[in-house]
CSV table of C-alpha atoms in Angstrom, one decimal:
chain,number,residue,atom,x,y,z
A,20,UNK,CA,156.2,132.9,53.5
A,21,UNK,CA,159.4,132.2,55.8
A,22,UNK,CA,159.9,128.5,57.3
A,23,UNK,CA,162.3,126.8,59.9
A,24,UNK,CA,163.4,123.5,59.0
A,25,UNK,CA,164.6,121.5,62.0
A,26,UNK,CA,166.2,118.1,61.6
A,27,UNK,CA,168.1,115.8,63.9
A,28,UNK,CA,170.8,115.3,61.4
A,29,UNK,CA,172.7,117.3,58.4
A,30,UNK,CA,172.3,116.9,55.0
A,31,UNK,CA,174.8,113.6,55.3
A,32,UNK,CA,171.6,112.0,57.0
A,33,UNK,CA,169.7,110.2,54.4
A,34,UNK,CA,166.3,111.2,55.7
A,35,UNK,CA,167.3,114.9,56.0
A,36,UNK,CA,168.5,114.9,52.6
A,37,UNK,CA,165.4,113.4,50.8
A,38,UNK,CA,162.6,114.2,53.1
A,39,UNK,CA,163.5,118.0,53.6
A,40,UNK,CA,166.5,119.2,51.8
A,41,UNK,CA,166.4,118.4,48.1
A,42,UNK,CA,162.8,120.5,48.2
A,43,UNK,CA,164.3,123.9,48.8
A,44,UNK,CA,165.0,124.6,45.4
A,45,UNK,CA,161.4,123.9,44.6
A,46,UNK,CA,159.9,125.8,47.8
A,47,UNK,CA,162.3,128.9,47.1
A,48,UNK,CA,161.1,129.4,43.6
A,49,UNK,CA,157.8,129.3,44.9
A,50,UNK,CA,158.1,132.4,47.0
A,51,UNK,CA,159.3,130.2,50.2
A,52,UNK,CA,162.4,131.3,52.5
A,53,UNK,CA,163.8,128.1,53.7
A,54,UNK,CA,166.1,128.3,57.1
A,55,UNK,CA,167.5,124.9,57.5
A,56,UNK,CA,169.0,124.4,61.3
A,57,UNK,CA,170.0,120.5,61.9
A,58,UNK,CA,170.6,119.7,65.8
A,59,UNK,CA,174.1,117.7,65.1
A,60,UNK,CA,176.1,119.5,62.4
A,61,UNK,CA,178.1,117.3,60.1
A,62,UNK,CA,181.3,117.1,62.1
A,63,UNK,CA,179.6,115.3,64.6
A,64,UNK,CA,177.3,113.2,62.3
A,65,UNK,CA,180.6,111.6,61.3
A,66,UNK,CA,180.8,110.0,64.3
A,67,UNK,CA,177.5,110.1,66.2
A,68,UNK,CA,176.8,106.2,65.2
A,69,UNK,CA,180.6,105.0,66.1
A,70,UNK,CA,181.6,103.4,69.1
A,71,UNK,CA,183.4,105.6,71.5
A,72,UNK,CA,184.1,109.6,71.3
A,73,UNK,CA,181.6,109.8,74.4
A,74,UNK,CA,182.9,113.1,75.9
A,75,UNK,CA,182.8,114.7,71.6
A,76,UNK,CA,179.2,113.3,71.2
A,77,UNK,CA,178.1,115.0,74.6
A,78,UNK,CA,179.8,118.3,73.8
A,79,UNK,CA,177.9,118.6,70.7
A,80,UNK,CA,174.6,117.6,72.4
A,81,UNK,CA,175.3,120.5,74.5
A,82,UNK,CA,175.9,122.9,71.5
A,83,UNK,CA,173.0,121.6,69.7
A,84,UNK,CA,170.5,122.4,72.8
A,85,UNK,CA,172.2,126.1,72.9
A,86,UNK,CA,171.5,126.2,68.8
A,87,UNK,CA,168.1,125.3,69.4
A,88,UNK,CA,167.4,127.9,72.1
A,89,UNK,CA,168.9,130.2,69.7
A,90,UNK,CA,166.1,129.2,67.1
A,91,UNK,CA,163.4,130.0,70.0
A,92,UNK,CA,164.9,133.5,70.5
A,93,UNK,CA,165.3,134.2,66.8
A,94,UNK,CA,161.9,132.9,65.8
A,95,UNK,CA,160.0,136.4,65.7
A,96,UNK,CA,159.6,136.6,61.8
A,97,UNK,CA,159.2,132.8,61.4
A,98,UNK,CA,155.7,131.7,60.3
A,99,UNK,CA,155.9,128.0,60.1
A,100,UNK,CA,158.2,125.5,62.0
A,101,UNK,CA,158.8,122.2,60.0
A,102,UNK,CA,160.0,119.5,62.3
A,103,UNK,CA,161.3,116.4,60.9
A,104,UNK,CA,161.3,113.6,63.3
A,105,UNK,CA,162.4,115.9,66.3
A,106,UNK,CA,163.5,119.1,67.0
A,107,UNK,CA,166.3,117.7,69.6
A,108,UNK,CA,167.3,114.1,70.8
A,109,UNK,CA,166.0,114.6,74.3
A,110,UNK,CA,163.3,112.8,76.0
A,111,UNK,CA,160.9,115.7,76.1
A,112,UNK,CA,159.6,117.8,73.0
A,113,UNK,CA,160.9,120.8,75.2
A,114,UNK,CA,161.6,122.9,71.9
A,115,UNK,CA,158.5,122.1,69.9
A,116,UNK,CA,156.2,122.9,73.3
A,117,UNK,CA,157.7,126.3,73.3
A,118,UNK,CA,157.5,126.9,69.6
A,119,UNK,CA,153.9,126.5,70.2
A,120,UNK,CA,153.6,128.7,73.2
A,121,UNK,CA,155.1,131.0,70.9
A,122,UNK,CA,152.0,130.5,68.5
A,123,UNK,CA,154.6,128.9,65.7
A,124,UNK,CA,152.6,126.5,63.8
A,125,UNK,CA,154.0,123.3,63.7
A,126,UNK,CA,154.2,120.7,60.7
A,127,UNK,CA,155.6,117.6,61.7
A,128,UNK,CA,157.2,115.1,59.3
A,129,UNK,CA,157.5,111.6,60.2
A,130,UNK,CA,159.5,108.7,58.2
A,131,UNK,CA,160.4,106.0,60.6
A,132,UNK,CA,158.9,104.3,63.4
A,133,UNK,CA,161.0,106.3,65.8
A,134,UNK,CA,158.4,105.7,68.9
A,135,UNK,CA,159.8,102.3,69.3
A,136,UNK,CA,162.9,102.3,71.2
A,137,UNK,CA,165.3,101.2,68.3
A,138,UNK,CA,168.8,102.8,68.6
A,139,UNK,CA,172.1,102.0,67.2
A,140,UNK,CA,174.4,100.1,70.1
A,141,UNK,CA,177.1,102.1,69.4
A,142,UNK,CA,175.2,105.2,70.3
A,143,UNK,CA,174.1,104.6,74.0
A,144,UNK,CA,173.8,108.5,74.5
A,145,UNK,CA,170.7,108.5,72.3
A,146,UNK,CA,169.3,105.1,74.0
A,147,UNK,CA,169.5,107.0,77.4
A,148,UNK,CA,167.9,110.1,76.1
A,149,UNK,CA,165.2,108.7,74.2
A,150,UNK,CA,161.5,108.6,75.2
A,151,UNK,CA,158.8,106.6,73.3
A,152,UNK,CA,156.1,108.8,74.8
A,153,UNK,CA,157.6,111.7,73.2
A,154,UNK,CA,156.5,111.0,69.5
A,155,UNK,CA,152.8,111.1,70.1
A,156,UNK,CA,153.1,114.2,72.3
A,157,UNK,CA,154.7,116.1,69.1
A,158,UNK,CA,151.7,114.6,67.0
A,159,UNK,CA,149.2,115.7,69.0
A,160,UNK,CA,150.7,119.3,69.4
A,161,UNK,CA,151.2,119.9,65.7
A,162,UNK,CA,149.0,121.7,63.2
A,163,UNK,CA,150.0,119.3,60.4
A,164,UNK,CA,151.2,115.8,60.0
A,165,UNK,CA,153.3,114.2,56.9
A,166,UNK,CA,154.1,110.8,56.9
A,167,UNK,CA,155.7,108.5,54.6
A,168,UNK,CA,153.7,105.4,54.7
A,169,UNK,CA,150.3,104.2,55.5
A,170,UNK,CA,151.4,102.2,58.4
A,171,UNK,CA,152.9,105.2,59.7
A,172,UNK,CA,149.7,107.3,59.0
A,173,UNK,CA,147.4,104.8,60.8
A,174,UNK,CA,149.6,105.1,63.9
A,175,UNK,CA,149.7,109.3,63.9
A,176,UNK,CA,145.8,109.1,63.7
A,177,UNK,CA,145.3,107.9,66.8
A,178,UNK,CA,146.6,111.6,68.0
A,179,UNK,CA,145.8,113.6,65.1
A,180,UNK,CA,143.5,113.8,61.9
A,181,UNK,CA,145.1,116.4,59.9
A,182,UNK,CA,147.7,114.0,58.2
A,183,UNK,CA,149.0,113.5,54.5
A,184,UNK,CA,151.0,111.1,53.3
A,185,UNK,CA,153.9,112.0,51.1
A,186,UNK,CA,156.1,108.9,49.9
A,187,UNK,CA,160.0,109.9,50.3
A,188,UNK,CA,161.0,111.3,46.9
A,189,UNK,CA,163.8,111.4,44.9
A,190,UNK,CA,165.3,114.2,42.5
A,191,UNK,CA,165.1,112.4,39.0
A,192,UNK,CA,167.4,114.8,37.4
A,193,UNK,CA,169.9,114.0,39.8
A,194,UNK,CA,169.1,109.9,39.7
A,195,UNK,CA,169.3,109.5,36.3
A,196,UNK,CA,169.4,106.2,34.3
A,197,UNK,CA,172.7,104.1,34.1
A,198,UNK,CA,174.3,103.6,30.8
A,199,UNK,CA,173.4,100.2,29.6
A,200,UNK,CA,176.1,100.3,27.2
A,201,UNK,CA,178.5,100.5,29.9
A,202,UNK,CA,178.6,96.8,31.4
A,203,UNK,CA,180.5,95.5,34.0
A,204,UNK,CA,183.2,93.0,33.1
A,205,UNK,CA,181.4,90.7,36.3
A,206,UNK,CA,177.7,90.9,37.4
A,207,UNK,CA,177.6,93.2,40.3
A,208,UNK,CA,174.9,92.7,42.7
A,209,UNK,CA,174.9,95.4,45.2
A,210,UNK,CA,173.5,97.0,48.5
A,211,UNK,CA,174.0,100.6,49.5
A,212,UNK,CA,173.2,101.6,53.2
A,213,UNK,CA,174.9,102.4,56.6
A,214,UNK,CA,176.3,100.3,59.4
A,215,UNK,CA,173.2,100.4,61.3
A,216,UNK,CA,171.2,98.2,58.9
A,217,UNK,CA,174.0,96.0,57.4
A,218,UNK,CA,173.1,92.9,59.7
A,219,UNK,CA,170.0,92.7,57.2
A,220,UNK,CA,172.2,91.7,55.0
A,221,UNK,CA,173.1,88.3,56.9
A,222,UNK,CA,169.6,87.2,56.1
A,223,UNK,CA,171.0,86.3,52.7
A,224,UNK,CA,174.0,84.4,53.7
A,225,UNK,CA,172.5,81.0,52.6
A,226,UNK,CA,171.2,82.8,49.2
A,227,UNK,CA,174.8,84.0,48.1
A,228,UNK,CA,176.2,80.6,49.1
A,229,UNK,CA,173.8,79.0,47.0
A,230,UNK,CA,173.8,81.6,44.2
A,231,UNK,CA,177.8,81.2,43.9
A,232,UNK,CA,177.5,77.7,42.8
A,233,UNK,CA,175.6,78.4,39.8
A,234,UNK,CA,176.8,82.0,38.8
A,235,UNK,CA,179.9,84.1,38.6
A,236,UNK,CA,179.4,87.4,40.3
A,237,UNK,CA,180.8,90.1,42.8
A,238,UNK,CA,178.6,91.4,45.8
A,239,UNK,CA,179.3,95.1,46.0
A,240,UNK,CA,178.5,96.5,49.8
A,241,UNK,CA,178.8,100.0,50.2
A,242,UNK,CA,178.3,101.9,53.6
A,243,UNK,CA,178.4,98.8,56.1
A,244,UNK,CA,181.6,98.2,58.3
A,245,UNK,CA,184.3,96.1,56.7
A,246,UNK,CA,183.1,92.9,57.9
A,247,UNK,CA,183.6,89.5,56.3
A,248,UNK,CA,179.7,89.2,55.9
A,249,UNK,CA,180.0,86.5,53.2
A,250,UNK,CA,183.0,84.2,53.7
A,251,UNK,CA,184.0,82.5,50.2
A,252,UNK,CA,182.1,85.4,48.3
A,253,UNK,CA,183.5,88.0,46.0
A,254,UNK,CA,182.8,91.2,48.1
A,255,UNK,CA,183.9,94.9,47.4
A,256,UNK,CA,183.3,97.2,50.3
A,257,UNK,CA,183.2,101.1,50.0
A,258,UNK,CA,182.6,103.8,51.9
A,259,UNK,CA,179.5,106.0,51.3
A,260,UNK,CA,179.8,109.3,50.6
A,261,UNK,CA,177.7,112.1,49.7
A,262,UNK,CA,179.3,112.8,46.4
A,263,UNK,CA,179.4,109.1,45.0
A,264,UNK,CA,176.1,108.7,46.0
A,265,UNK,CA,174.3,108.4,42.6
A,266,UNK,CA,177.1,106.9,40.7
A,267,UNK,CA,177.4,104.2,43.2
A,268,UNK,CA,173.9,103.1,42.4
A,269,UNK,CA,174.4,103.5,38.8
A,270,UNK,CA,177.2,100.9,39.0
A,271,UNK,CA,175.2,98.2,40.2
A,272,UNK,CA,173.2,95.9,37.9
A,273,UNK,CA,171.2,94.2,40.5
A,274,UNK,CA,170.1,95.9,43.8
A,275,UNK,CA,169.0,94.1,46.8
A,276,UNK,CA,167.0,95.0,49.7
A,277,UNK,CA,166.8,92.0,52.3
A,278,UNK,CA,164.7,93.2,55.3
A,279,UNK,CA,163.2,91.5,58.3
A,280,UNK,CA,159.0,91.5,58.9
A,281,UNK,CA,158.8,93.5,62.3
A,282,UNK,CA,157.1,96.5,63.4
A,283,UNK,CA,160.4,98.7,62.9
A,284,UNK,CA,160.5,98.1,59.2
A,285,UNK,CA,156.6,98.2,58.7
A,286,UNK,CA,157.5,102.2,59.7
A,287,UNK,CA,160.2,102.2,56.9
A,288,UNK,CA,159.7,104.2,53.5
A,289,UNK,CA,161.3,101.3,51.3
A,290,UNK,CA,163.6,104.2,49.9
A,291,UNK,CA,166.6,102.2,48.9
A,292,UNK,CA,163.9,100.5,46.7
A,293,UNK,CA,163.1,103.5,44.9
A,294,UNK,CA,166.7,104.7,44.7
A,295,UNK,CA,167.6,101.5,42.9
A,296,UNK,CA,164.6,101.8,40.4
A,297,UNK,CA,165.2,105.6,39.7
A,298,UNK,CA,168.8,104.7,38.1
A,299,UNK,CA,166.9,101.8,36.2
A,300,UNK,CA,168.6,99.0,38.4
A,301,UNK,CA,166.5,96.2,38.7
A,302,UNK,CA,165.9,94.8,42.2
A,303,UNK,CA,165.1,92.3,44.5
A,304,UNK,CA,163.5,93.1,47.7
A,305,UNK,CA,162.2,91.7,51.0
A,306,UNK,CA,158.2,91.1,50.7
A,307,UNK,CA,157.5,93.2,53.9
A,308,UNK,CA,156.3,96.8,54.6
A,309,UNK,CA,156.2,99.3,52.0
A,310,UNK,CA,158.3,97.2,49.2
A,311,UNK,CA,154.9,95.7,48.5
A,312,UNK,CA,153.4,99.0,47.5
A,313,UNK,CA,156.2,100.3,45.5
A,314,UNK,CA,157.2,96.7,43.7
A,315,UNK,CA,154.9,95.0,41.4
A,316,UNK,CA,156.2,91.7,41.4
A,317,UNK,CA,157.6,90.8,38.0
A,318,UNK,CA,156.9,94.2,36.2
A,319,UNK,CA,159.3,96.9,38.1
A,320,UNK,CA,161.0,94.8,40.3
A,321,UNK,CA,160.9,91.4,42.4
A,322,UNK,CA,159.6,90.5,45.8
A,323,UNK,CA,161.1,87.7,47.5
A,324,UNK,CA,160.5,86.0,51.0
A,325,UNK,CA,161.7,82.7,50.9
A,326,UNK,CA,165.6,81.6,50.2
A,327,UNK,CA,164.6,79.6,47.3
A,328,UNK,CA,162.8,82.5,45.9
A,329,UNK,CA,165.5,85.0,46.5
A,330,UNK,CA,167.8,82.5,44.5
A,331,UNK,CA,165.6,81.9,41.5
A,332,UNK,CA,165.0,85.7,40.8
A,333,UNK,CA,168.2,86.4,41.4
A,334,UNK,CA,169.6,83.8,38.8
A,335,UNK,CA,166.9,85.0,36.3
A,336,UNK,CA,168.2,88.6,36.4
A,337,UNK,CA,171.8,87.3,36.0
A,338,UNK,CA,170.8,85.3,33.3
A,339,UNK,CA,168.8,87.7,31.0
A,340,UNK,CA,170.0,91.0,30.7
A,341,UNK,CA,167.3,92.2,28.3
A,342,UNK,CA,164.9,91.5,31.2
A,343,UNK,CA,167.5,93.7,33.7
A,344,UNK,CA,167.0,96.6,31.2
A,345,UNK,CA,162.9,95.8,30.9
A,346,UNK,CA,162.5,95.6,34.5
A,347,UNK,CA,164.8,98.5,35.4
A,348,UNK,CA,163.1,101.0,32.9
A,349,UNK,CA,159.7,99.9,34.5
A,350,UNK,CA,161.1,100.7,38.1
A,351,UNK,CA,162.2,104.1,36.5
A,352,UNK,CA,158.9,104.9,35.4
A,353,UNK,CA,157.0,104.3,38.7
A,354,UNK,CA,159.7,106.5,40.3
A,355,UNK,CA,159.1,109.5,37.9
A,356,UNK,CA,155.1,109.0,38.1
A,357,UNK,CA,154.9,108.4,42.1
A,358,UNK,CA,158.1,108.8,44.0
A,359,UNK,CA,159.8,111.6,42.2
A,360,UNK,CA,160.3,115.4,43.6
A,361,UNK,CA,158.4,116.5,40.5
A,362,UNK,CA,155.4,114.3,41.4
A,363,UNK,CA,155.4,115.6,45.2
A,364,UNK,CA,156.9,118.8,45.6
A,365,UNK,CA,153.3,120.4,45.2
A,366,UNK,CA,151.9,118.2,48.0
A,367,UNK,CA,154.1,119.8,50.5
A,368,UNK,CA,153.1,123.6,49.4
A,369,UNK,CA,149.6,122.6,49.6
A,370,UNK,CA,150.3,122.2,53.5
A,371,UNK,CA,152.2,124.8,53.9
A,372,UNK,CA,149.7,127.2,52.2
A,373,UNK,CA,146.7,125.7,54.4
A,374,UNK,CA,148.9,126.3,57.6
A,375,UNK,CA,150.2,129.8,56.7
A,376,UNK,CA,146.5,130.5,55.9
A,377,UNK,CA,145.5,129.4,59.0
A,378,UNK,CA,147.9,131.3,60.9
A,379,UNK,CA,146.9,134.4,59.4
A,380,UNK,CA,143.1,134.0,60.0
A,381,UNK,CA,143.8,133.3,63.7
A,382,UNK,CA,146.1,136.4,64.2
A,383,UNK,CA,143.3,138.5,62.4
A,384,UNK,CA,140.5,136.9,65.1
A,385,UNK,CA,142.9,137.7,68.2
A,386,UNK,CA,143.6,141.1,66.9
């Protein structure tokens, strides 16, 4: 079986890495040839969400369209096309439609509410191209839909009944439990993400002001613009890198994940929560969306809504090293059982087999 995997971003993009690329060794081991073609390559992705460089972004858009056209031309021996989010950022599902005309079954993977027109202000070109009507069309024409949570499943069922919910997974062979014998000199509370979501940190401005009057800690922010988010608070800013990703999670004593309660967040996978838990780091996350499914409050993590909750639960973890370890290990167990590659890879294989067999049966009938 040969599957062409189409993604908007290269491996540096988190959703590409965790929804697609990390499963390739498992797929290969089970007899599947994986061909991976992101629309934007690594050199473009590094500037895609930064201001300026419009000409370079435009040239990479044209380059991506050219490469997608080559994918169509070279698809004669492709059995299945797996589209993660979109084959291209164009406002119409042109490439997806042509693949269906070429009788290539499509498996569509949706892990964000991208039918809502929410785009980084630094990437005005994407905002100009994006069409909210595109996603329902892709869902309708696809042979099978994979989503990351129940909220997106409910949305997708409006257009297609063939849906499987598979949560975003982590490779627990790579994301291993932190060494609890190696302690930071000062308590490290951390957030790891990108500058496109860093503004959510501002939800905790008053929380950290109050917390700093009770406890000594360092706030570690990785992947955000180096802004002065928290005046008067000891903050370490670090650039995100693929090579240091696991290490950065393991370096934390407590992980935080503040989020607003809106439609865009409800479509998110809650994966930052899973990453904290995978390395045994206890986390405090907003009581919204997928977090409420992943976290059992007080057992494998903490949920928080009000400012007082954030302060009290952060204080509780700062003051109790045994609680941090116990909660961190409970989180690790949750990931191993429900959110790991080992737990979920076979679910993809079942879908591939089903779609492949249906294509073969259809070809036999046509012959």
